[in-house]
Amino acid sequence: MKPGKIIETEIINNAPDGRGVARYNGLVVFVHGACAQELVKAKIFTVHKTYLTAGVVEILKSSEIRQKSFCVNSDKCGGCPLSHIKYDEQLKIKKQAVCDALTRLGGIDLNGAQVFDTAKMEEPFRFRNKMVFPVENIGGRAVGGFYAAKSHNVIELSDCLSGEKAASEAMLLVTDFLNREKISAYNEKTGKGTVRRVFVRCGKNSHELMVVIVSATEKIKNIENLVQTLKSHKFDGYILKSVILNVNDKKNNLVLGAKNITLYGKDEIEDTLLGLKFNISPHSFYQVNPAQTEVLYKTALSFAEIDKTKTVLDIYCGIGTISLCAAKDAKQVVGVEIVEKAIFDAEKNAKNNGIKNASFFCGAAEEVVPKLIEQGASADVVIIDPPRKGSDEKTLSAIIQAAPERIVYVSCNPASLARDAKFLTQNGYEVKKVAPVDMFPNSEHIETICLFTK
Ligand code: SAH
């Protein structure tokens, strides 16, 4: 078997990343662009010991779960790898991915657990409140869009159905300005040029809009003309409240540099989540799908069964969104988070919302949590929402030592959830409930809430 060979094969399953799964000569084949129940001609891309990768050349028999993608750029853009699959089927694939991870990687028997269907969006479009459009010079013009799959080549877009229309409008106004003023966009290879990205945040409930122009240079010729254009534009559903120049002069892949210069309006915009107010700056971590965040938090809090007698430990608390939502019903909430600015925001958010029974600790969970527990801090309920790599044995061991009645684990990665679930179930806890939530329709990402009880 060599790359380039064309094979005819039946697709027997869907991989969580949207590729079809086939078997060929005893090997598993991951077929890009195919889905279950299809018969396809596919070209072999890569050959590995136990599997092959391939791409569809021709669909000989199409599947009932296939849909015509809603986006003209879906073949090129890397953003929505599940867009050729009907939404209800995407939800089933995601639920299966969570169950497979917990059973196969975590060794968990889910028969005793309540496993919910993936919580869906009514309309799986325009759900993102944050969009980051890379900007590049193509054919002598500055264009904005998204990166092609697994590359840094910009695919020019005029709109993206994952984000608000207002975000695309802002991106187009910035690239039009660059072209009108004959200003060169940043070139990743040479490190020359100005604007690298247009970063837009939308307050879904407040309708406030923030446009961040990320530039390698602090000065952009006639930038006041751009500010004027943005100010006079009527954005779809949003009111412009903030224009910020973010300076990122480093040769790296980070979206933002450290320095923000407010060109118009406020330094932060405001939004509400489950009735609480949050201030959001360019650097703040804030969940990007606000409608599904409310579903996620409501589910997590219902699993937590908090009341006024309970002390809650919220580990990996970010700007304190879950902590503050929990505080309304709890006796006391303690949040732990590694990013100093996030803790600063969490404390400010508590104050702005008149919440007095929440306190926050800044530091690595694996250091702070064992210390808190050793010092006798009690935790009736632990909520943990770690980054993709999951938690670690130091933090989990400290949680086990604290012996909470309930652990509510919010996960953005089924594999690390499964690893941590294995540790918890080997140490006196059992999985009671599993609820997948679709925060990123049409993508391979899935969020899960898992309830462990003692
Ligand atoms: N619960 C929050 C944030 C979840 S994202 C929300 O829903 O908005 C995960 C958070 O974990 C991030 O804020 C990240 O900064 C933080 N984090 C990452 N590694 C950490 C560590 N070792 N200790 C504590 N916090 C960490």
CSV table of C-alpha atoms and ligand atoms in Angstrom, one decimal:
chain,number,residue,atom,x,y,z
A,1,MET,CA,0.0,0.0,0.0
A,2,LYS,CA,1.4,3.4,-1.1
A,3,PRO,CA,0.2,7.0,-0.8
A,4,GLY,CA,-1.6,8.0,-4.0
A,5,LYS,CA,-3.3,4.6,-4.5
A,6,ILE,CA,-7.1,4.7,-5.2
A,7,ILE,CA,-9.2,2.2,-3.3
A,8,GLU,CA,-12.9,1.5,-3.3
A,9,THR,CA,-14.3,1.0,0.2
A,10,GLU,CA,-17.4,1.0,2.3
A,11,ILE,CA,-17.5,3.4,5.3
A,12,ILE,CA,-18.6,1.5,8.4
A,13,ASN,CA,-18.5,4.3,11.0
A,14,ASN,CA,-17.9,7.9,11.8
A,15,ALA,CA,-14.8,9.1,13.7
A,16,PRO,CA,-15.4,11.9,16.2
A,17,ASP,CA,-13.3,14.3,14.0
A,18,GLY,CA,-15.8,13.9,11.1
A,19,ARG,CA,-13.8,11.4,9.0
A,20,GLY,CA,-15.4,8.2,7.8
A,21,VAL,CA,-13.9,4.9,9.1
A,22,ALA,CA,-13.4,2.0,6.8
A,23,ARG,CA,-11.5,-1.3,6.8
A,24,TYR,CA,-9.2,-2.2,4.0
A,25,ASN,CA,-7.0,-5.3,3.9
A,26,GLY,CA,-7.3,-5.7,7.6
A,27,LEU,CA,-6.3,-2.0,8.3
A,28,VAL,CA,-8.4,0.8,9.6
A,29,VAL,CA,-8.8,3.7,7.1
A,30,PHE,CA,-9.8,7.2,8.1
A,31,VAL,CA,-11.4,8.7,5.1
A,32,HIS,CA,-11.6,12.5,5.0
A,33,GLY,CA,-14.9,13.8,3.5
A,34,ALA,CA,-16.8,10.5,3.9
A,35,CYS,CA,-19.5,9.3,6.4
A,36,ALA,CA,-21.0,6.1,7.6
A,37,GLN,CA,-23.0,3.9,5.1
A,38,GLU,CA,-21.2,5.3,2.1
A,39,LEU,CA,-19.4,3.6,-0.7
A,40,VAL,CA,-16.5,5.7,-1.9
A,41,LYS,CA,-13.4,5.8,-4.0
A,42,ALA,CA,-10.7,7.2,-1.9
A,43,LYS,CA,-7.1,8.2,-2.4
A,44,ILE,CA,-4.6,7.0,0.2
A,45,PHE,CA,-2.8,10.0,1.9
A,46,THR,CA,-0.6,8.3,4.5
A,47,VAL,CA,0.3,4.8,5.5
A,48,HIS,CA,1.0,3.8,9.1
A,49,LYS,CA,1.5,0.5,10.9
A,50,THR,CA,-2.1,-0.1,12.0
A,51,TYR,CA,-4.0,2.4,9.9
A,52,LEU,CA,-4.2,4.5,6.8
A,53,THR,CA,-5.5,8.0,6.0
A,54,ALA,CA,-7.3,8.8,2.8
A,55,GLY,CA,-9.5,11.4,1.1
A,56,VAL,CA,-12.7,10.9,-0.9
A,57,VAL,CA,-12.2,11.1,-4.7
A,58,GLU,CA,-15.8,10.0,-5.6
A,59,ILE,CA,-18.9,9.1,-3.6
A,60,LEU,CA,-20.3,6.0,-5.3
A,61,LYS,CA,-23.2,5.6,-2.8
A,62,SER,CA,-24.2,8.5,-0.6
A,63,SER,CA,-25.3,8.2,3.0
A,64,GLU,CA,-28.6,9.3,4.5
A,65,ILE,CA,-26.7,11.2,7.2
A,66,ARG,CA,-24.9,13.4,4.7
A,67,GLN,CA,-26.0,17.0,4.2
A,68,LYS,CA,-24.9,19.5,1.6
A,69,SER,CA,-22.6,21.7,3.6
A,70,PHE,CA,-24.1,25.1,4.5
A,71,CYS,CA,-20.7,26.8,3.7
A,72,VAL,CA,-19.1,27.4,0.3
A,73,ASN,CA,-15.7,27.2,1.9
A,74,SER,CA,-16.2,23.9,3.8
A,75,ASP,CA,-13.8,21.9,1.6
A,76,LYS,CA,-11.0,24.3,2.2
A,77,CYS,CA,-11.5,25.8,5.7
A,78,GLY,CA,-10.5,23.8,8.7
A,79,GLY,CA,-13.2,25.2,11.0
A,80,CYS,CA,-16.2,22.8,10.6
A,81,PRO,CA,-15.0,19.2,9.9
A,82,LEU,CA,-18.5,17.8,10.6
A,83,SER,CA,-20.4,20.2,8.4
A,84,HIS,CA,-21.2,17.4,5.8
A,85,ILE,CA,-23.1,15.4,8.4
A,86,LYS,CA,-26.6,16.2,9.5
A,87,TYR,CA,-26.8,18.0,12.9
A,88,ASP,CA,-28.7,15.3,14.7
A,89,GLU,CA,-26.1,12.8,13.6
A,90,GLN,CA,-23.3,15.0,14.7
A,91,LEU,CA,-24.8,14.9,18.2
A,92,LYS,CA,-24.9,11.1,18.2
A,93,ILE,CA,-21.3,11.0,17.1
A,94,LYS,CA,-20.3,13.2,20.0
A,95,LYS,CA,-22.3,11.2,22.5
A,96,GLN,CA,-20.6,8.0,21.2
A,97,ALA,CA,-17.2,9.6,21.4
A,98,VAL,CA,-17.7,10.5,25.1
A,99,CYS,CA,-19.0,7.0,25.9
A,100,ASP,CA,-16.2,5.3,24.0
A,101,ALA,CA,-13.6,7.3,25.8
A,102,LEU,CA,-15.0,6.6,29.3
A,103,THR,CA,-15.4,2.9,28.6
A,104,ARG,CA,-12.3,2.2,26.5
A,105,LEU,CA,-9.8,4.6,28.0
A,106,GLY,CA,-11.3,5.0,31.5
A,107,GLY,CA,-12.4,1.4,31.9
A,108,ILE,CA,-15.7,2.7,33.3
A,109,ASP,CA,-18.9,0.6,33.2
A,110,LEU,CA,-21.5,3.1,32.2
A,111,ASN,CA,-24.4,0.6,32.8
A,112,GLY,CA,-24.9,2.1,36.3
A,113,ALA,CA,-24.8,5.7,35.1
A,114,GLN,CA,-27.4,7.9,33.5
A,115,VAL,CA,-26.0,9.0,30.1
A,116,PHE,CA,-27.9,11.9,28.5
A,117,ASP,CA,-28.2,12.7,24.8
A,118,THR,CA,-25.9,15.5,23.7
A,119,ALA,CA,-27.6,18.8,24.5
A,120,LYS,CA,-28.2,20.5,21.2
A,121,MET,CA,-28.6,24.0,19.9
A,122,GLU,CA,-31.9,24.9,18.3
A,123,GLU,CA,-30.0,26.6,15.5
A,124,PRO,CA,-26.4,25.4,15.2
A,125,PHE,CA,-25.2,28.7,13.6
A,126,ARG,CA,-24.0,32.1,14.7
A,127,PHE,CA,-23.2,30.8,18.2
A,128,ARG,CA,-19.7,32.2,18.7
A,129,ASN,CA,-19.3,35.4,20.7
A,130,LYS,CA,-15.6,35.6,19.8
A,131,MET,CA,-14.1,35.5,16.3
A,132,VAL,CA,-10.4,35.7,15.5
A,133,PHE,CA,-9.8,36.3,11.8
A,134,PRO,CA,-6.2,36.1,10.6
A,135,VAL,CA,-5.3,38.7,8.0
A,136,GLU,CA,-2.8,38.2,5.2
A,137,ASN,CA,-1.7,39.7,1.9
A,138,ILE,CA,-2.9,37.6,-1.0
A,139,GLY,CA,-2.4,38.8,-4.6
A,140,GLY,CA,-1.4,42.3,-3.4
A,141,ARG,CA,-4.5,42.8,-1.2
A,142,ALA,CA,-5.1,42.3,2.5
A,143,VAL,CA,-7.7,39.6,3.1
A,144,GLY,CA,-9.2,38.1,6.2
A,145,GLY,CA,-10.7,34.7,6.8
A,146,PHE,CA,-9.7,31.5,8.4
A,147,TYR,CA,-6.8,29.1,8.1
A,148,ALA,CA,-7.1,26.1,5.8
A,149,ALA,CA,-7.1,22.8,7.7
A,150,LYS,CA,-3.7,22.1,9.3
A,151,SER,CA,-2.0,25.2,7.8
A,152,HIS,CA,-1.4,28.9,8.1
A,153,ASN,CA,-2.8,29.7,4.7
A,154,VAL,CA,-5.7,32.1,5.0
A,155,ILE,CA,-8.9,31.2,3.1
A,156,GLU,CA,-10.6,34.4,2.3
A,157,LEU,CA,-14.1,34.7,3.8
A,158,SER,CA,-16.8,37.4,3.6
A,159,ASP,CA,-18.8,35.8,6.4
A,160,CYS,CA,-18.7,32.8,8.7
A,161,LEU,CA,-21.9,31.2,10.0
A,162,SER,CA,-20.3,30.1,13.3
A,163,GLY,CA,-19.9,33.7,14.4
A,164,GLU,CA,-22.1,36.8,14.5
A,165,LYS,CA,-22.6,38.7,11.3
A,166,ALA,CA,-21.3,41.8,13.1
A,167,ALA,CA,-17.9,40.1,13.6
A,168,SER,CA,-17.5,39.4,9.8
A,169,GLU,CA,-18.6,43.0,9.1
A,170,ALA,CA,-15.9,44.3,11.4
A,171,MET,CA,-13.2,42.1,9.7
A,172,LEU,CA,-14.3,43.3,6.3
A,173,LEU,CA,-14.2,47.0,7.4
A,174,VAL,CA,-10.6,46.5,8.6
A,175,THR,CA,-9.3,44.8,5.5
A,176,ASP,CA,-11.1,47.4,3.2
A,177,PHE,CA,-9.3,50.1,5.2
A,178,LEU,CA,-5.9,48.4,4.8
A,179,ASN,CA,-6.5,48.1,1.0
A,180,ARG,CA,-7.8,51.7,0.7
A,181,GLU,CA,-4.8,53.1,2.6
A,182,LYS,CA,-2.4,50.7,0.8
A,183,ILE,CA,-1.2,49.3,4.2
A,184,SER,CA,0.4,45.9,4.1
A,185,ALA,CA,-1.0,43.2,6.4
A,186,TYR,CA,1.6,41.3,8.5
A,187,ASN,CA,3.6,38.6,6.8
A,188,GLU,CA,4.3,35.7,9.2
A,189,LYS,CA,7.4,34.6,7.2
A,190,THR,CA,9.2,37.9,6.9
A,191,GLY,CA,7.8,39.5,10.1
A,192,LYS,CA,7.1,42.6,8.1
A,193,GLY,CA,3.8,44.5,7.8
A,194,THR,CA,1.1,45.6,10.3
A,195,VAL,CA,-2.3,44.0,11.0
A,196,ARG,CA,-2.1,40.3,11.9
A,197,ARG,CA,-5.6,39.6,13.0
A,198,VAL,CA,-9.0,41.1,13.6
A,199,PHE,CA,-10.4,39.8,16.9
A,200,VAL,CA,-14.0,40.5,17.7
A,201,ARG,CA,-16.0,40.0,20.9
A,202,CYS,CA,-19.8,40.3,21.0
A,203,GLY,CA,-21.8,40.5,24.2
A,204,LYS,CA,-24.7,38.2,23.2
A,205,ASN,CA,-27.1,39.5,25.8
A,206,SER,CA,-25.8,43.1,26.2
A,207,HIS,CA,-25.4,43.6,22.4
A,208,GLU,CA,-22.1,45.4,23.1
A,209,LEU,CA,-19.3,44.9,20.4
A,210,MET,CA,-15.5,45.1,20.9
A,211,VAL,CA,-13.2,45.2,17.8
A,212,VAL,CA,-9.5,44.4,18.5
A,213,ILE,CA,-7.0,45.1,15.8
A,214,VAL,CA,-4.0,43.0,16.4
A,215,SER,CA,-1.0,44.6,14.9
A,216,ALA,CA,2.8,44.0,14.8
A,217,THR,CA,3.3,47.8,14.9
A,218,GLU,CA,2.0,50.4,17.4
A,219,LYS,CA,1.4,53.0,14.7
A,220,ILE,CA,-0.9,52.3,11.8
A,221,LYS,CA,-1.1,55.1,9.2
A,222,ASN,CA,-4.5,57.0,9.4
A,223,ILE,CA,-5.9,54.6,12.0
A,224,GLU,CA,-8.3,57.3,13.0
A,225,ASN,CA,-10.1,56.8,9.6
A,226,LEU,CA,-10.7,53.2,10.5
A,227,VAL,CA,-12.0,54.1,13.9
A,228,GLN,CA,-14.3,56.6,12.2
A,229,THR,CA,-15.5,54.0,9.7
A,230,LEU,CA,-16.2,51.5,12.5
A,231,LYS,CA,-18.0,54.1,14.6
A,232,SER,CA,-20.3,55.1,11.7
A,233,HIS,CA,-21.1,51.5,10.7
A,234,LYS,CA,-24.5,50.0,11.8
A,235,PHE,CA,-23.5,46.5,12.9
A,236,ASP,CA,-26.0,43.7,12.6
A,237,GLY,CA,-27.6,43.4,16.1
A,238,TYR,CA,-24.7,45.1,18.0
A,239,ILE,CA,-23.5,48.5,19.1
A,240,LEU,CA,-19.8,49.3,18.9
A,241,LYS,CA,-18.6,50.0,22.4
A,242,SER,CA,-14.8,49.5,22.1
A,243,VAL,CA,-12.0,49.6,19.5
A,244,ILE,CA,-8.7,48.4,20.8
A,245,LEU,CA,-5.3,48.2,19.1
A,246,ASN,CA,-3.4,45.2,20.5
A,247,VAL,CA,0.3,45.2,19.8
A,248,ASN,CA,1.8,41.8,19.1
A,249,ASP,CA,5.3,42.4,17.7
A,250,LYS,CA,6.6,38.9,18.6
A,251,LYS,CA,7.2,36.2,16.0
A,252,ASN,CA,4.9,33.7,17.6
A,253,ASN,CA,1.4,32.1,17.1
A,254,LEU,CA,-0.2,33.8,20.1
A,255,VAL,CA,-3.3,35.6,19.1
A,256,LEU,CA,-2.7,38.7,21.4
A,257,GLY,CA,0.3,40.6,22.5
A,258,ALA,CA,0.5,42.1,26.0
A,259,LYS,CA,-0.2,45.7,25.2
A,260,ASN,CA,-3.7,47.1,24.6
A,261,ILE,CA,-4.3,50.7,23.4
A,262,THR,CA,-8.0,51.8,23.5
A,263,LEU,CA,-8.7,53.7,20.4
A,264,TYR,CA,-12.4,54.3,21.1
A,265,GLY,CA,-14.8,53.7,23.9
A,266,LYS,CA,-14.3,51.3,26.8
A,267,ASP,CA,-11.5,48.9,27.7
A,268,GLU,CA,-14.0,46.2,28.4
A,269,ILE,CA,-17.4,45.2,27.3
A,270,GLU,CA,-20.1,43.7,29.5
A,271,ASP,CA,-22.3,40.7,29.1
A,272,THR,CA,-24.6,38.7,31.3
A,273,LEU,CA,-24.7,35.0,32.0
A,274,LEU,CA,-27.5,33.4,34.1
A,275,GLY,CA,-28.5,36.8,35.2
A,276,LEU,CA,-25.0,37.8,36.4
A,277,LYS,CA,-22.9,40.6,34.9
A,278,PHE,CA,-19.4,40.0,33.6
A,279,ASN,CA,-16.8,42.4,32.2
A,280,ILE,CA,-14.8,41.1,29.3
A,281,SER,CA,-11.5,42.5,28.1
A,282,PRO,CA,-9.5,41.2,25.1
A,283,HIS,CA,-7.4,38.9,27.3
A,284,SER,CA,-10.3,37.5,29.4
A,285,PHE,CA,-11.1,33.9,29.1
A,286,TYR,CA,-14.9,33.8,28.5
A,287,GLN,CA,-16.8,30.8,27.2
A,288,VAL,CA,-17.5,31.4,23.5
A,289,ASN,CA,-20.9,29.9,23.1
A,290,PRO,CA,-23.1,31.9,25.5
A,291,ALA,CA,-26.4,30.1,24.9
A,292,GLN,CA,-24.8,26.6,25.5
A,293,THR,CA,-22.7,28.0,28.3
A,294,GLU,CA,-26.0,28.6,30.2
A,295,VAL,CA,-27.0,25.0,29.4
A,296,LEU,CA,-23.6,23.7,30.6
A,297,TYR,CA,-23.6,25.7,33.8
A,298,LYS,CA,-27.3,24.9,34.6
A,299,THR,CA,-26.6,21.2,34.1
A,300,ALA,CA,-23.4,21.3,36.2
A,301,LEU,CA,-25.2,23.2,39.0
A,302,SER,CA,-28.2,20.8,38.9
A,303,PHE,CA,-25.7,17.8,39.2
A,304,ALA,CA,-24.0,19.7,42.1
A,305,GLU,CA,-27.2,19.9,44.2
A,306,ILE,CA,-25.9,22.9,46.1
A,307,ASP,CA,-27.8,24.4,49.0
A,308,LYS,CA,-27.1,27.0,51.7
A,309,THR,CA,-25.3,24.4,53.9
A,310,LYS,CA,-22.7,23.5,51.3
A,311,THR,CA,-19.2,24.7,50.7
A,312,VAL,CA,-18.2,24.5,47.1
A,313,LEU,CA,-14.6,24.3,45.7
A,314,ASP,CA,-14.5,25.5,42.0
A,315,ILE,CA,-11.1,24.4,40.6
A,316,TYR,CA,-9.8,26.0,37.3
A,317,CYS,CA,-12.4,28.8,37.9
A,318,GLY,CA,-11.3,31.3,35.2
A,319,ILE,CA,-13.0,34.6,35.8
A,320,GLY,CA,-15.3,33.0,38.3
A,321,THR,CA,-18.3,32.4,36.1
A,322,ILE,CA,-19.3,29.0,37.6
A,323,SER,CA,-18.2,30.1,41.1
A,324,LEU,CA,-20.5,33.1,41.1
A,325,CYS,CA,-23.4,31.2,39.6
A,326,ALA,CA,-23.0,28.6,42.4
A,327,ALA,CA,-22.6,31.2,45.1
A,328,LYS,CA,-26.2,32.3,44.9
A,329,ASP,CA,-27.3,28.9,46.3
A,330,ALA,CA,-24.2,27.9,48.4
A,331,LYS,CA,-22.9,28.7,51.9
A,332,GLN,CA,-19.5,29.5,50.6
A,333,VAL,CA,-17.6,29.2,47.3
A,334,VAL,CA,-13.8,29.0,46.8
A,335,GLY,CA,-12.3,29.4,43.3
A,336,VAL,CA,-8.8,28.4,42.3
A,337,GLU,CA,-7.2,29.6,39.0
A,338,ILE,CA,-3.6,30.0,37.7
A,339,VAL,CA,-4.0,33.2,35.7
A,340,GLU,CA,-3.6,36.3,37.9
A,341,LYS,CA,-5.7,38.6,35.7
A,342,ALA,CA,-8.5,36.1,35.7
A,343,ILE,CA,-8.5,36.1,39.5
A,344,PHE,CA,-8.5,39.9,39.5
A,345,ASP,CA,-11.6,39.7,37.1
A,346,ALA,CA,-13.3,37.1,39.3
A,347,GLU,CA,-12.9,39.3,42.4
A,348,LYS,CA,-14.2,42.3,40.5
A,349,ASN,CA,-17.1,40.3,39.1
A,350,ALA,CA,-18.1,39.1,42.6
A,351,LYS,CA,-18.1,42.7,43.8
A,352,ASN,CA,-20.1,44.0,40.8
A,353,ASN,CA,-22.7,41.4,41.4
A,354,GLY,CA,-22.9,42.0,45.1
A,355,ILE,CA,-21.7,38.5,45.9
A,356,LYS,CA,-19.9,38.2,49.3
A,357,ASN,CA,-19.6,34.4,49.9
A,358,ALA,CA,-17.0,33.8,47.2
A,359,SER,CA,-13.3,34.0,47.6
A,360,PHE,CA,-10.5,33.2,45.1
A,361,PHE,CA,-7.0,31.8,45.2
A,362,CYS,CA,-4.4,32.4,42.5
A,363,GLY,CA,-2.0,29.6,41.7
A,364,ALA,CA,-1.6,26.2,40.1
A,365,ALA,CA,-4.4,23.8,41.3
A,366,GLU,CA,-1.8,21.1,42.0
A,367,GLU,CA,-0.2,23.4,44.5
A,368,VAL,CA,-3.1,25.4,45.9
A,369,VAL,CA,-5.7,22.6,46.3
A,370,PRO,CA,-3.5,20.2,48.4
A,371,LYS,CA,-2.5,23.2,50.6
A,372,LEU,CA,-6.1,24.3,51.1
A,373,ILE,CA,-7.2,20.7,52.0
A,374,GLU,CA,-4.3,20.2,54.4
A,375,GLN,CA,-5.2,23.4,56.1
A,376,GLY,CA,-8.6,22.0,56.8
A,377,ALA,CA,-10.7,23.7,54.1
A,378,SER,CA,-13.9,21.8,53.7
A,379,ALA,CA,-15.5,21.0,50.3
A,380,ASP,CA,-19.0,19.4,50.2
A,381,VAL,CA,-19.0,19.8,46.5
A,382,VAL,CA,-16.1,20.1,44.1
A,383,ILE,CA,-16.6,21.5,40.6
A,384,ILE,CA,-13.6,21.1,38.3
A,385,ASP,CA,-13.3,22.5,34.8
A,386,PRO,CA,-9.7,21.9,33.7
A,387,PRO,CA,-8.1,22.8,30.3
A,388,ARG,CA,-7.8,20.2,27.5
A,389,LYS,CA,-5.0,18.3,29.2
A,390,GLY,CA,-7.3,17.6,32.1
A,391,SER,CA,-6.4,17.6,35.8
A,392,ASP,CA,-3.5,15.7,37.5
A,393,GLU,CA,-3.0,13.2,40.3
A,394,LYS,CA,-1.9,15.8,42.8
A,395,THR,CA,-5.1,17.8,42.5
A,396,LEU,CA,-7.3,14.8,42.3
A,397,SER,CA,-5.7,13.2,45.3
A,398,ALA,CA,-6.3,16.3,47.3
A,399,ILE,CA,-9.9,16.3,46.2
A,400,ILE,CA,-10.2,12.6,47.3
A,401,GLN,CA,-8.7,13.5,50.6
A,402,ALA,CA,-11.3,16.2,51.1
A,403,ALA,CA,-14.0,13.5,50.4
A,404,PRO,CA,-16.7,15.7,48.9
A,405,GLU,CA,-20.1,14.1,48.4
A,406,ARG,CA,-20.1,15.1,44.8
A,407,ILE,CA,-17.6,16.0,42.2
A,408,VAL,CA,-18.9,17.7,39.1
A,409,TYR,CA,-16.3,17.4,36.3
A,410,VAL,CA,-16.7,19.8,33.3
A,411,SER,CA,-14.5,18.6,30.5
A,412,CYS,CA,-13.6,19.8,27.0
A,413,ASN,CA,-11.7,16.7,26.2
A,414,PRO,CA,-13.2,13.2,26.5
A,415,ALA,CA,-9.7,11.5,26.6
A,416,SER,CA,-8.4,13.5,29.6
A,417,LEU,CA,-11.8,13.2,31.3
A,418,ALA,CA,-11.6,9.4,30.9
A,419,ARG,CA,-8.1,9.3,32.4
A,420,ASP,CA,-9.1,11.4,35.4
A,421,ALA,CA,-12.4,9.4,35.7
A,422,LYS,CA,-10.3,6.2,36.0
A,423,PHE,CA,-8.3,7.7,38.9
A,424,LEU,CA,-11.4,8.9,40.7
A,425,THR,CA,-13.3,5.6,40.3
A,426,GLN,CA,-10.2,3.7,41.5
A,427,ASN,CA,-10.3,5.9,44.6
A,428,GLY,CA,-13.8,5.6,46.0
A,429,TYR,CA,-16.0,7.5,43.5
A,430,GLU,CA,-18.5,6.3,40.9
A,431,VAL,CA,-19.8,7.9,37.7
A,432,LYS,CA,-23.5,8.7,38.2
A,433,LYS,CA,-24.3,11.0,35.3
A,434,VAL,CA,-22.8,11.9,32.0
A,435,ALA,CA,-24.1,14.8,30.0
A,436,PRO,CA,-22.5,15.8,26.7
A,437,VAL,CA,-23.2,19.4,25.6
A,438,ASP,CA,-22.6,20.7,22.1
A,439,MET,CA,-20.8,24.0,22.5
A,440,PHE,CA,-19.2,23.9,19.0
A,441,PRO,CA,-21.7,22.6,16.4
A,442,ASN,CA,-20.1,21.3,13.2
A,443,SER,CA,-16.7,20.9,14.8
A,444,GLU,CA,-15.2,17.9,16.5
A,445,HIS,CA,-15.3,19.5,19.9
A,446,ILE,CA,-17.5,18.3,22.7
A,447,GLU,CA,-18.0,19.4,26.3
A,448,THR,CA,-19.1,16.9,28.9
A,449,ILE,CA,-20.3,17.2,32.4
A,450,CYS,CA,-19.7,14.1,34.5
A,451,LEU,CA,-21.1,13.6,38.0
A,452,PHE,CA,-19.1,11.5,40.5
A,453,THR,CA,-20.5,10.5,43.8
A,454,LYS,CA,-18.8,8.9,46.8
B,1,SAH,N1,-14.5,27.5,34.6
B,1,SAH,C1,-14.1,28.6,33.8
B,1,SAH,C2,-12.8,28.4,33.1
B,1,SAH,C3,-12.5,27.0,32.5
B,1,SAH,S1,-11.1,26.9,31.3
B,1,SAH,C4,-15.2,28.9,32.8
B,1,SAH,O1,-16.2,28.1,32.6
B,1,SAH,O2,-15.2,30.0,32.2
B,1,SAH,C5,-9.8,26.3,32.3
B,1,SAH,C6,-9.2,27.3,33.2
B,1,SAH,O3,-8.1,26.6,33.9
B,1,SAH,C7,-8.5,28.5,32.5
B,1,SAH,O4,-9.0,29.7,33.1
B,1,SAH,C8,-7.0,28.3,32.8
B,1,SAH,O5,-6.3,29.5,33.0
B,1,SAH,C9,-7.0,27.5,34.1
B,1,SAH,N2,-5.8,26.7,34.4
B,1,SAH,C10,-5.0,26.0,33.5
B,1,SAH,N3,-4.1,25.3,34.2
B,1,SAH,C11,-4.3,25.5,35.5
B,1,SAH,C12,-3.7,25.0,36.7
B,1,SAH,N4,-2.6,24.2,36.6
B,1,SAH,N5,-4.1,25.4,37.9
B,1,SAH,C13,-5.2,26.3,37.9
B,1,SAH,N6,-5.8,26.7,36.9
B,1,SAH,C14,-5.4,26.4,35.6
